[in-house]
mmCIF file of C-alpha atoms and ligand atoms in Angstrom:
data_model
loop_
_atom_site.group_PDB
_atom_site.id
_atom_site.type_symbol
_atom_site.label_atom_id
_atom_site.label_comp_id
_atom_site.label_asym_id
_atom_site.label_seq_id
_atom_site.Cartn_x
_atom_site.Cartn_y
_atom_site.Cartn_z
ATOM 1 C CA MET A 92 -0.039 -0.030 -0.001
ATOM 2 C CA ASP A 93 2.765 2.332 0.938
ATOM 3 C CA HIS A 94 3.985 2.341 -2.679
ATOM 4 C CA LEU A 95 1.078 4.585 -3.372
ATOM 5 C CA LEU A 96 2.568 7.338 -1.263
ATOM 6 C CA PRO A 97 4.752 9.930 -2.959
ATOM 7 C CA PRO A 98 8.529 9.665 -2.324
ATOM 8 C CA GLU A 99 8.742 13.011 -0.486
ATOM 9 C CA ILE A 100 6.184 11.740 2.048
ATOM 10 C CA ALA A 101 8.149 8.582 2.550
ATOM 11 C CA ASP A 102 11.183 10.771 3.163
ATOM 12 C CA ALA A 103 9.283 12.873 5.727
ATOM 13 C CA ASP A 104 8.121 9.703 7.461
ATOM 14 C CA ARG A 105 11.674 8.431 7.704
ATOM 15 C CA ALA A 106 12.841 11.761 9.162
ATOM 16 C CA PHE A 107 9.970 11.866 11.665
ATOM 17 C CA PRO A 108 11.355 9.821 14.585
ATOM 18 C CA GLU A 109 14.537 11.833 14.724
ATOM 19 C CA ALA A 110 12.756 15.138 14.383
ATOM 20 C CA LEU A 111 10.391 14.089 17.146
ATOM 21 C CA ALA A 112 13.181 13.117 19.491
ATOM 22 C CA ALA A 113 14.843 16.502 18.844
ATOM 23 C CA CYS A 114 11.790 18.396 20.165
ATOM 24 C CA GLY A 115 12.914 19.462 23.591
ATOM 25 C CA ASP A 116 10.038 21.750 24.450
ATOM 26 C CA LEU A 117 6.338 22.271 23.739
ATOM 27 C CA ASP A 118 7.008 25.040 21.212
ATOM 28 C CA ALA A 119 9.215 22.804 19.004
ATOM 29 C CA LEU A 120 6.707 19.989 19.357
ATOM 30 C CA LEU A 121 3.838 22.224 18.277
ATOM 31 C CA ARG A 122 5.809 23.317 15.210
ATOM 32 C CA LEU A 123 6.507 19.674 14.279
ATOM 33 C CA LYS A 124 2.892 18.848 14.798
ATOM 34 C CA GLY A 125 1.924 21.655 12.460
ATOM 35 C CA ALA A 126 4.318 20.490 9.818
ATOM 36 C CA TYR A 127 3.049 16.882 9.870
ATOM 37 C CA ILE A 128 -0.626 16.902 10.785
ATOM 38 C CA GLY A 129 -1.563 20.576 10.807
ATOM 39 C CA ARG A 130 -4.705 21.738 9.028
ATOM 40 C CA GLU A 131 -2.957 23.585 6.219
ATOM 41 C CA GLY A 132 0.306 22.998 4.359
ATOM 42 C CA SER A 133 1.227 19.962 6.394
ATOM 43 C CA HIS A 134 2.192 16.576 5.046
ATOM 44 C CA ALA A 135 -1.116 15.209 6.064
ATOM 45 C CA ALA A 136 -2.969 18.027 4.315
ATOM 46 C CA ARG A 137 -1.000 17.372 1.146
ATOM 47 C CA LEU A 138 -1.960 13.688 1.406
ATOM 48 C CA MET A 139 -5.616 14.551 1.663
ATOM 49 C CA ASP A 140 -5.348 16.627 -1.505
ATOM 50 C CA LEU A 141 -3.724 13.634 -3.151
ATOM 51 C CA LEU A 142 -6.565 11.431 -2.011
ATOM 52 C CA LYS A 143 -9.132 13.685 -3.450
ATOM 53 C CA ALA A 144 -7.364 13.727 -6.839
ATOM 54 C CA ALA A 145 -6.691 9.954 -6.911
ATOM 55 C CA PRO A 146 -8.547 7.695 -9.336
ATOM 56 C CA LYS A 147 -11.503 5.991 -7.843
ATOM 57 C CA GLU A 148 -10.069 2.483 -7.712
ATOM 58 C CA GLN A 149 -7.032 3.682 -5.698
ATOM 59 C CA LYS A 150 -9.019 5.635 -3.194
ATOM 60 C CA ARG A 151 -9.572 2.786 -0.705
ATOM 61 C CA ASP A 152 -6.042 1.625 -0.442
ATOM 62 C CA LEU A 153 -4.612 5.153 -0.540
ATOM 63 C CA GLY A 154 -7.052 6.257 2.098
ATOM 64 C CA ALA A 155 -6.030 3.369 4.397
ATOM 65 C CA ALA A 156 -2.304 4.136 3.885
ATOM 66 C CA ILE A 157 -2.829 7.859 4.662
ATOM 67 C CA ASN A 158 -4.838 7.072 7.764
ATOM 68 C CA GLY A 159 -2.346 4.635 9.009
ATOM 69 C CA LEU A 160 0.424 7.173 8.577
ATOM 70 C CA LYS A 161 -1.557 9.997 10.225
ATOM 71 C CA ASN A 162 -2.467 7.896 13.213
ATOM 72 C CA ARG A 163 1.089 6.840 13.714
ATOM 73 C CA TRP A 164 2.321 10.435 13.634
ATOM 74 C CA GLU A 165 -0.459 11.571 15.989
ATOM 75 C CA GLU A 166 0.190 8.813 18.488
ATOM 76 C CA ALA A 167 3.927 9.512 18.509
ATOM 77 C CA LEU A 168 3.347 13.235 18.874
ATOM 78 C CA LYS A 169 1.063 12.640 21.824
ATOM 79 C CA ALA A 170 3.501 10.366 23.543
ATOM 80 C CA ARG A 171 6.322 12.857 23.060
ATOM 81 C CA GLN A 172 4.193 15.683 24.316
ATOM 82 C CA ALA A 173 3.555 13.701 27.559
ATOM 83 C CA GLU A 174 7.321 13.198 27.936
ATOM 84 C CA VAL A 175 8.115 16.882 27.339
ATOM 85 C CA GLU A 176 5.469 17.966 29.782
ATOM 86 C CA ALA A 177 6.679 15.554 32.398
ATOM 87 C CA ALA A 178 10.205 16.873 31.952
ATOM 88 C CA ARG A 179 8.939 20.472 32.257
ATOM 89 C CA LYS A 180 7.079 19.676 35.429
ATOM 90 C CA ALA A 181 10.148 17.988 36.854
ATOM 91 C CA THR A 182 12.182 21.173 36.325
ATOM 92 C CA GLY A 183 9.341 23.392 37.629
ATOM 93 C CA ALA A 184 9.484 25.573 34.512
ATOM 94 C CA GLN A 185 6.442 27.691 33.608
ATOM 95 C CA LEU A 186 4.429 26.749 30.547
ATOM 96 C CA TRP A 187 3.384 29.650 28.488
ATOM 97 C CA ASP A 188 1.941 29.794 25.101
ATOM 98 C CA LYS A 189 3.420 32.615 23.073
ATOM 99 C CA SER A 190 0.443 32.536 20.746
ATOM 100 C CA LEU A 191 -2.034 33.495 23.490
ATOM 101 C CA PRO A 192 -3.151 37.116 23.681
ATOM 102 C CA PRO A 193 -1.465 38.847 26.725
ATOM 103 C CA PRO A 194 -3.559 39.140 29.860
ATOM 104 C CA LEU A 195 -5.166 42.599 29.988
ATOM 105 C CA PRO A 196 -4.354 44.795 32.962
ATOM 106 C CA PRO A 197 -7.348 44.914 35.271
ATOM 107 C CA ARG A 198 -9.683 47.810 34.501
ATOM 108 C CA GLY A 199 -10.247 50.342 37.314
ATOM 109 C CA ALA A 200 -13.682 51.446 38.444
ATOM 110 C CA LEU A 201 -15.159 54.264 40.519
ATOM 111 C CA HIS A 202 -15.381 53.641 44.216
ATOM 112 C CA PRO A 203 -18.902 52.494 45.327
ATOM 113 C CA LEU A 204 -19.356 55.654 47.469
ATOM 114 C CA ASN A 205 -18.507 57.845 44.402
ATOM 115 C CA ARG A 206 -20.919 55.796 42.307
ATOM 116 C CA LEU A 207 -23.659 56.346 44.871
ATOM 117 C CA MET A 208 -23.000 60.090 44.981
ATOM 118 C CA ASP A 209 -23.107 60.197 41.149
ATOM 119 C CA ARG A 210 -26.443 58.439 41.303
ATOM 120 C CA LEU A 211 -27.849 61.014 43.642
ATOM 121 C CA VAL A 212 -26.644 63.714 41.348
ATOM 122 C CA ASP A 213 -28.337 61.943 38.466
ATOM 123 C CA VAL A 214 -31.636 61.893 40.430
ATOM 124 C CA PHE A 215 -31.485 65.663 40.998
ATOM 125 C CA ARG A 216 -30.115 66.809 37.701
ATOM 126 C CA PRO A 217 -33.489 66.546 35.826
ATOM 127 C CA LEU A 218 -34.895 68.866 38.506
ATOM 128 C CA GLY A 219 -32.416 71.565 37.479
ATOM 129 C CA PHE A 220 -29.765 70.980 40.120
ATOM 130 C CA HIS A 221 -26.100 71.441 39.259
ATOM 131 C CA VAL A 222 -23.103 70.309 41.199
ATOM 132 C CA GLU A 223 -21.073 72.650 43.440
ATOM 133 C CA GLU A 224 -17.842 71.899 45.230
ATOM 134 C CA GLY A 225 -15.955 73.424 48.131
ATOM 135 C CA PRO A 226 -12.570 72.761 49.748
ATOM 136 C CA GLU A 227 -12.106 70.176 52.398
ATOM 137 C CA VAL A 228 -9.808 72.559 54.292
ATOM 138 C CA GLU A 229 -12.317 75.299 55.211
ATOM 139 C CA THR A 230 -12.462 78.542 57.114
ATOM 140 C CA GLU A 231 -14.381 78.838 60.364
ATOM 141 C CA ALA A 232 -16.293 81.585 58.587
ATOM 142 C CA HIS A 233 -17.729 79.220 55.969
ATOM 143 C CA ASN A 234 -18.039 76.162 58.174
ATOM 144 C CA PHE A 235 -19.708 77.917 61.119
ATOM 145 C CA ASP A 236 -20.199 81.756 61.003
ATOM 146 C CA GLY A 237 -21.986 81.952 57.674
ATOM 147 C CA LEU A 238 -24.288 79.210 58.834
ATOM 148 C CA ASN A 239 -25.605 81.069 61.784
ATOM 149 C CA ILE A 240 -23.744 78.770 64.193
ATOM 150 C CA PRO A 241 -23.216 80.720 67.431
ATOM 151 C CA ALA A 242 -19.641 81.291 68.709
ATOM 152 C CA ASP A 243 -20.262 79.074 71.718
ATOM 153 C CA HIS A 244 -21.850 76.157 69.803
ATOM 154 C CA PRO A 245 -20.324 72.803 70.997
ATOM 155 C CA ALA A 246 -19.700 71.647 67.381
ATOM 156 C CA ARG A 247 -16.985 74.367 67.166
ATOM 157 C CA GLY A 248 -15.018 72.719 69.958
ATOM 158 C CA SER A 249 -11.751 70.956 69.310
ATOM 159 C CA ALA A 250 -13.284 67.769 70.771
ATOM 160 C CA ASP A 251 -15.442 67.444 67.633
ATOM 161 C CA THR A 252 -13.516 69.432 64.956
ATOM 162 C CA PHE A 253 -10.114 69.025 63.437
ATOM 163 C CA TYR A 254 -8.398 72.425 63.449
ATOM 164 C CA LEU A 255 -5.244 72.903 61.432
ATOM 165 C CA ALA A 256 -2.328 73.387 63.882
ATOM 166 C CA GLY A 257 -0.541 76.692 63.285
ATOM 167 C CA HIS A 258 -3.352 77.961 61.038
ATOM 168 C CA PRO A 259 -5.918 79.807 63.176
ATOM 169 C CA GLY A 260 -9.375 79.896 61.548
ATOM 170 C CA LEU A 261 -8.699 76.873 59.327
ATOM 171 C CA LEU A 262 -10.247 73.452 59.835
ATOM 172 C CA LEU A 263 -11.274 70.283 58.055
ATOM 173 C CA ARG A 264 -14.951 70.919 57.171
ATOM 174 C CA THR A 265 -17.304 69.104 59.497
ATOM 175 C CA HIS A 266 -20.099 68.969 56.902
ATOM 176 C CA THR A 267 -20.850 69.941 53.322
ATOM 177 C CA SER A 268 -22.917 72.918 54.521
ATOM 178 C CA PRO A 269 -20.103 75.497 54.025
ATOM 179 C CA VAL A 270 -20.703 74.855 50.274
ATOM 180 C CA GLN A 271 -24.105 76.510 50.957
ATOM 181 C CA VAL A 272 -22.349 79.636 52.192
ATOM 182 C CA ARG A 273 -19.817 79.762 49.251
ATOM 183 C CA THR A 274 -22.442 79.082 46.584
ATOM 184 C CA LEU A 275 -25.019 81.518 47.947
ATOM 185 C CA LYS A 276 -22.324 84.257 48.053
ATOM 186 C CA ASN A 277 -21.123 83.350 44.526
ATOM 187 C CA LEU A 278 -24.520 83.223 42.962
ATOM 188 C CA ALA A 279 -26.182 86.049 44.936
ATOM 189 C CA PRO A 280 -25.387 88.637 42.207
ATOM 190 C CA LYS A 281 -26.999 86.459 39.590
ATOM 191 C CA ILE A 282 -29.956 85.178 41.540
ATOM 192 C CA LEU A 283 -32.581 87.346 39.850
ATOM 193 C CA GLU A 284 -31.284 86.408 36.362
ATOM 194 C CA MET A 285 -31.176 82.722 37.276
ATOM 195 C CA GLY A 286 -34.633 82.840 38.895
ATOM 196 C CA GLY A 287 -33.284 81.054 41.963
ATOM 197 C CA ILE A 288 -30.547 78.656 42.966
ATOM 198 C CA ARG A 289 -30.545 74.908 43.097
ATOM 199 C CA PHE A 290 -27.491 72.733 43.546
ATOM 200 C CA LEU A 291 -26.062 69.552 45.000
ATOM 201 C CA ALA A 292 -22.694 69.405 46.827
ATOM 202 C CA PRO A 293 -21.255 65.991 47.404
ATOM 203 C CA GLY A 294 -17.984 65.614 49.211
ATOM 204 C CA ARG A 295 -15.829 64.430 52.100
ATOM 205 C CA VAL A 296 -16.230 65.721 55.643
ATOM 206 C CA TYR A 297 -14.296 65.170 58.789
ATOM 207 C CA ARG A 298 -15.210 64.757 62.532
ATOM 208 C CA LYS A 299 -13.314 63.579 65.550
ATOM 209 C CA ASP A 300 -15.227 60.326 65.816
ATOM 210 C CA GLU A 301 -13.761 57.098 67.042
ATOM 211 C CA ILE A 302 -13.622 54.463 64.322
ATOM 212 C CA ASP A 303 -16.233 51.729 64.794
ATOM 213 C CA PRO A 304 -18.687 49.881 62.521
ATOM 214 C CA THR A 305 -20.846 52.952 62.034
ATOM 215 C CA HIS A 306 -18.379 55.850 62.517
ATOM 216 C CA SER A 307 -15.300 57.083 60.780
ATOM 217 C CA PRO A 308 -13.418 60.391 61.213
ATOM 218 C CA MET A 309 -13.783 60.903 57.471
ATOM 219 C CA PHE A 310 -17.066 60.304 55.726
ATOM 220 C CA HIS A 311 -19.176 61.709 52.867
ATOM 221 C CA GLN A 312 -22.186 63.907 52.691
ATOM 222 C CA VAL A 313 -24.395 65.217 49.925
ATOM 223 C CA GLU A 314 -25.684 68.711 50.530
ATOM 224 C CA GLY A 315 -28.746 69.855 48.590
ATOM 225 C CA MET A 316 -30.144 73.399 48.423
ATOM 226 C CA LEU A 317 -32.882 75.227 46.666
ATOM 227 C CA VAL A 318 -33.629 79.005 46.768
ATOM 228 C CA GLY A 319 -36.719 80.433 45.172
ATOM 229 C CA HIS A 320 -39.861 82.398 45.903
ATOM 230 C CA ASP A 321 -42.355 81.250 48.605
ATOM 231 C CA ILE A 322 -40.568 77.984 49.212
ATOM 232 C CA GLY A 323 -41.993 75.947 52.056
ATOM 233 C CA MET A 324 -41.695 72.637 53.819
ATOM 234 C CA HIS A 325 -44.064 71.023 51.389
ATOM 235 C CA HIS A 326 -41.540 71.626 48.559
ATOM 236 C CA LEU A 327 -38.839 70.110 50.652
ATOM 237 C CA LYS A 328 -40.938 67.059 51.505
ATOM 238 C CA GLY A 329 -42.059 66.518 47.923
ATOM 239 C CA THR A 330 -38.561 66.737 46.523
ATOM 240 C CA LEU A 331 -37.124 64.355 49.130
ATOM 241 C CA GLU A 332 -39.909 61.908 48.589
ATOM 242 C CA TYR A 333 -39.226 61.877 44.849
ATOM 243 C CA ALA A 334 -35.430 61.532 45.388
ATOM 244 C CA LEU A 335 -35.580 58.945 48.144
ATOM 245 C CA ARG A 336 -38.063 56.842 46.160
ATOM 246 C CA ALA A 337 -35.729 56.974 43.169
ATOM 247 C CA LEU A 338 -32.967 55.628 45.392
ATOM 248 C CA PHE A 339 -34.680 53.152 47.692
ATOM 249 C CA GLY A 340 -37.645 52.106 45.572
ATOM 250 C CA PRO A 341 -41.102 53.358 44.672
ATOM 251 C CA THR A 342 -42.852 52.090 47.829
ATOM 252 C CA THR A 343 -40.565 54.010 50.164
ATOM 253 C CA GLU A 344 -42.281 56.265 52.655
ATOM 254 C CA ILE A 345 -40.617 59.212 54.364
ATOM 255 C CA ARG A 346 -41.170 60.832 57.714
ATOM 256 C CA LEU A 347 -40.126 64.269 58.943
ATOM 257 C CA ARG A 348 -39.291 64.743 62.628
ATOM 258 C CA PRO A 349 -38.702 68.190 64.125
ATOM 259 C CA SER A 350 -35.016 68.790 64.889
ATOM 260 C CA TYR A 351 -32.613 71.685 65.312
ATOM 261 C CA PHE A 352 -29.806 72.972 63.157
ATOM 262 C CA PRO A 353 -28.845 76.646 63.538
ATOM 263 C CA PHE A 354 -28.887 77.209 59.706
ATOM 264 C CA VAL A 355 -32.499 76.104 59.126
ATOM 265 C CA GLU A 356 -35.851 77.114 60.643
ATOM 266 C CA PRO A 357 -37.807 74.967 60.971
ATOM 267 C CA GLY A 358 -35.354 72.070 60.975
ATOM 268 C CA CYS A 359 -36.082 68.363 60.725
ATOM 269 C CA GLU A 360 -34.571 64.928 60.461
ATOM 270 C CA VAL A 361 -35.905 62.703 57.763
ATOM 271 C CA ASP A 362 -36.343 58.982 58.007
ATOM 272 C CA VAL A 363 -37.116 56.510 55.247
ATOM 273 C CA SER A 364 -39.197 53.363 55.727
ATOM 274 C CA CYS A 365 -36.636 50.573 56.164
ATOM 275 C CA PRO A 366 -35.880 49.338 52.614
ATOM 276 C CA LEU A 367 -34.474 46.115 54.005
ATOM 277 C CA CYS A 368 -37.460 44.762 55.877
ATOM 278 C CA GLY A 369 -40.211 46.823 54.248
ATOM 279 C CA ALA A 370 -40.694 48.675 57.556
ATOM 280 C CA LYS A 371 -41.526 45.455 59.444
ATOM 281 C CA GLY A 372 -38.617 45.942 61.807
ATOM 282 C CA CYS A 373 -35.142 44.453 61.504
ATOM 283 C CA ARG A 374 -31.606 44.838 62.708
ATOM 284 C CA VAL A 375 -30.846 47.783 60.397
ATOM 285 C CA CYS A 376 -33.840 49.825 61.564
ATOM 286 C CA LYS A 377 -33.447 48.502 65.100
ATOM 287 C CA GLY A 378 -37.008 47.139 64.963
ATOM 288 C CA SER A 379 -38.602 50.540 64.367
ATOM 289 C CA GLY A 380 -39.219 50.243 60.633
ATOM 290 C CA TRP A 381 -37.585 53.621 60.041
ATOM 291 C CA VAL A 382 -34.047 54.746 59.328
ATOM 292 C CA GLU A 383 -32.774 58.288 59.734
ATOM 293 C CA ILE A 384 -31.164 59.391 56.503
ATOM 294 C CA LEU A 385 -30.667 63.155 56.533
ATOM 295 C CA GLY A 386 -31.048 66.506 58.249
ATOM 296 C CA ALA A 387 -32.955 69.355 56.490
ATOM 297 C CA GLY A 388 -35.072 72.369 56.877
ATOM 298 C CA LEU A 389 -35.999 75.812 55.513
ATOM 299 C CA ILE A 390 -32.971 78.044 55.093
ATOM 300 C CA HIS A 391 -32.568 80.371 58.116
ATOM 301 C CA PRO A 392 -33.114 84.046 57.059
ATOM 302 C CA ASN A 393 -29.727 84.891 58.619
ATOM 303 C CA VAL A 394 -27.980 82.484 56.256
ATOM 304 C CA LEU A 395 -29.505 84.143 53.269
ATOM 305 C CA SER A 396 -28.736 87.754 54.493
ATOM 306 C CA LEU A 397 -25.188 86.900 55.469
ATOM 307 C CA ALA A 398 -24.660 85.779 51.880
ATOM 308 C CA GLY A 399 -26.246 88.926 50.531
ATOM 309 C CA ILE A 400 -29.633 87.561 49.575
ATOM 310 C CA ASP A 401 -32.773 89.326 50.776
ATOM 311 C CA PRO A 402 -34.804 86.852 52.918
ATOM 312 C CA ALA A 403 -37.874 89.013 52.448
ATOM 313 C CA GLU A 404 -37.634 88.226 48.700
ATOM 314 C CA TRP A 405 -36.179 84.762 48.707
ATOM 315 C CA SER A 406 -36.697 81.546 50.716
ATOM 316 C CA GLY A 407 -35.572 77.961 50.283
ATOM 317 C CA TRP A 408 -34.678 74.640 51.771
ATOM 318 C CA ALA A 409 -31.474 72.622 52.396
ATOM 319 C CA PHE A 410 -30.629 69.106 53.321
ATOM 320 C CA GLY A 411 -27.506 67.161 54.115
ATOM 321 C CA MET A 412 -27.390 63.417 53.956
ATOM 322 C CA GLY A 413 -24.842 60.811 54.998
ATOM 323 C CA VAL A 414 -23.581 58.828 52.087
ATOM 324 C CA GLU A 415 -22.033 55.875 54.024
ATOM 325 C CA ARG A 416 -25.246 55.265 55.882
ATOM 326 C CA MET A 417 -27.157 55.099 52.630
ATOM 327 C CA ALA A 418 -24.590 52.891 50.969
ATOM 328 C CA MET A 419 -24.578 50.532 53.902
ATOM 329 C CA MET A 420 -28.321 50.183 53.667
ATOM 330 C CA LEU A 421 -28.480 49.755 49.939
ATOM 331 C CA SER A 422 -25.766 47.174 49.959
ATOM 332 C CA GLN A 423 -26.485 45.595 53.319
ATOM 333 C CA THR A 424 -22.945 46.258 54.442
ATOM 334 C CA PRO A 425 -22.769 45.853 58.220
ATOM 335 C CA ASP A 426 -19.423 47.703 58.703
ATOM 336 C CA LEU A 427 -18.641 51.140 57.255
ATOM 337 C CA ARG A 428 -14.919 50.467 57.508
ATOM 338 C CA LEU A 429 -15.209 48.086 54.555
ATOM 339 C CA PHE A 430 -15.649 51.061 52.301
ATOM 340 C CA PHE A 431 -12.281 52.455 53.215
ATOM 341 C CA GLU A 432 -10.168 49.299 53.319
ATOM 342 C CA ASN A 433 -10.084 48.931 49.547
ATOM 343 C CA ASP A 434 -10.243 45.203 49.573
ATOM 344 C CA GLN A 435 -10.768 44.483 45.890
ATOM 345 C CA ARG A 436 -13.074 41.546 46.677
ATOM 346 C CA PHE A 437 -15.420 43.847 48.598
ATOM 347 C CA LEU A 438 -15.259 46.671 46.078
ATOM 348 C CA LYS A 439 -16.035 44.348 43.201
ATOM 349 C CA ALA A 440 -19.011 42.876 45.025
ATOM 350 C CA MET A 441 -20.500 46.412 45.375
ATOM 351 C CA GLY A 442 -22.127 46.397 41.994
ATOM 352 C CA GLY A 443 -25.568 46.778 43.650
ATOM 353 C CA LEU A 444 -25.035 50.504 44.248
ATOM 354 C CA ASP A 445 -25.389 51.405 40.603
HETATM 355 N N1 LIG B 147 -25.082 69.844 58.061
HETATM 356 C C1 LIG B 147 -25.980 69.048 58.827
HETATM 357 C C2 LIG B 147 -25.169 67.863 59.415
HETATM 358 O O1 LIG B 147 -24.020 67.644 59.032
HETATM 359 C C3 LIG B 147 -27.037 68.448 57.916
HETATM 360 C C4 LIG B 147 -27.996 69.486 57.396
HETATM 361 C C5 LIG B 147 -27.790 70.075 56.220
HETATM 362 C C6 LIG B 147 -29.095 69.910 58.177
HETATM 363 C C7 LIG B 147 -28.656 71.043 55.674
HETATM 364 C C8 LIG B 147 -29.964 70.858 57.646
HETATM 365 C C9 LIG B 147 -29.725 71.435 56.484
HETATM 366 O O2 LIG B 147 -25.701 67.198 60.292
#
């Protein structure tokens, strides 16, 4: 039967055992495999062409000869591959296939807290709110004075606030409310032309809190503010209901409780019906069905006039909400510190905040 094979194939077959033995690594072996039984341009491929072109009466014998040859090559290649791999394992060398695409560097992503703040901004943007920013190193004037916070207010004490040593009057802002003061002052000359003011101010804030599962000396807030004509608590409540339902789901209820902040009058704290248990009572809402989410109120007339805006003409509301608290609820994260440890496994699992 073998006489049917062309002489160059017989030559190749004779050279095969030596060529195989010379393959010292997987690369060389793959090259030899390509040359003998590869899909294109190999000896085997040439034989298949030959078979196609052969006269009918030769096809059976020629086919058998070709198959026999191919099988023999295949078996031998497999056996040699096992040897080469065993030898590689024995030396501990790494196998790598140069033909594979290189691994891509891992792609970065925004931090879950930043994604949540972006989401809040997205909720308010269609209502005409833009984003304002202020510095994290603030002046006492912006952080306290401009907010109608009296000189003897306990929040000003060095037990609660980080003051910058050697820089009197400078501190790490304790809330995002100083952005109210800056923005009101900046936009006061344009308020008529703009027909009012509405903005969101997300950012980092600092307080001398001990670190525990629900406290950190650095955390995030989002401030919201609106100034217009004849603005009342009903506007505030309606806006918050819209925004908190967009965040926590359409069946969310909100509740306003009277509270005190020097820069609003009246002031309130706002709770949402616990999104985890549907207000039935669970660990997160401590059995009450409600979770406090932000402080808010109608802008105190003093805050407006200190910024150069006439409180007889203009009124408005403001709120400040804690981002970590919200992120913990939305993602059911029991410990706030997880957000700052930058464990990739945690950060990657935080997809639910989008
Ligand atoms: N700044 C307040 C806080 O940090 C929250 C707040 C903002 C309250 C705006 C009322 C109005 O607790």
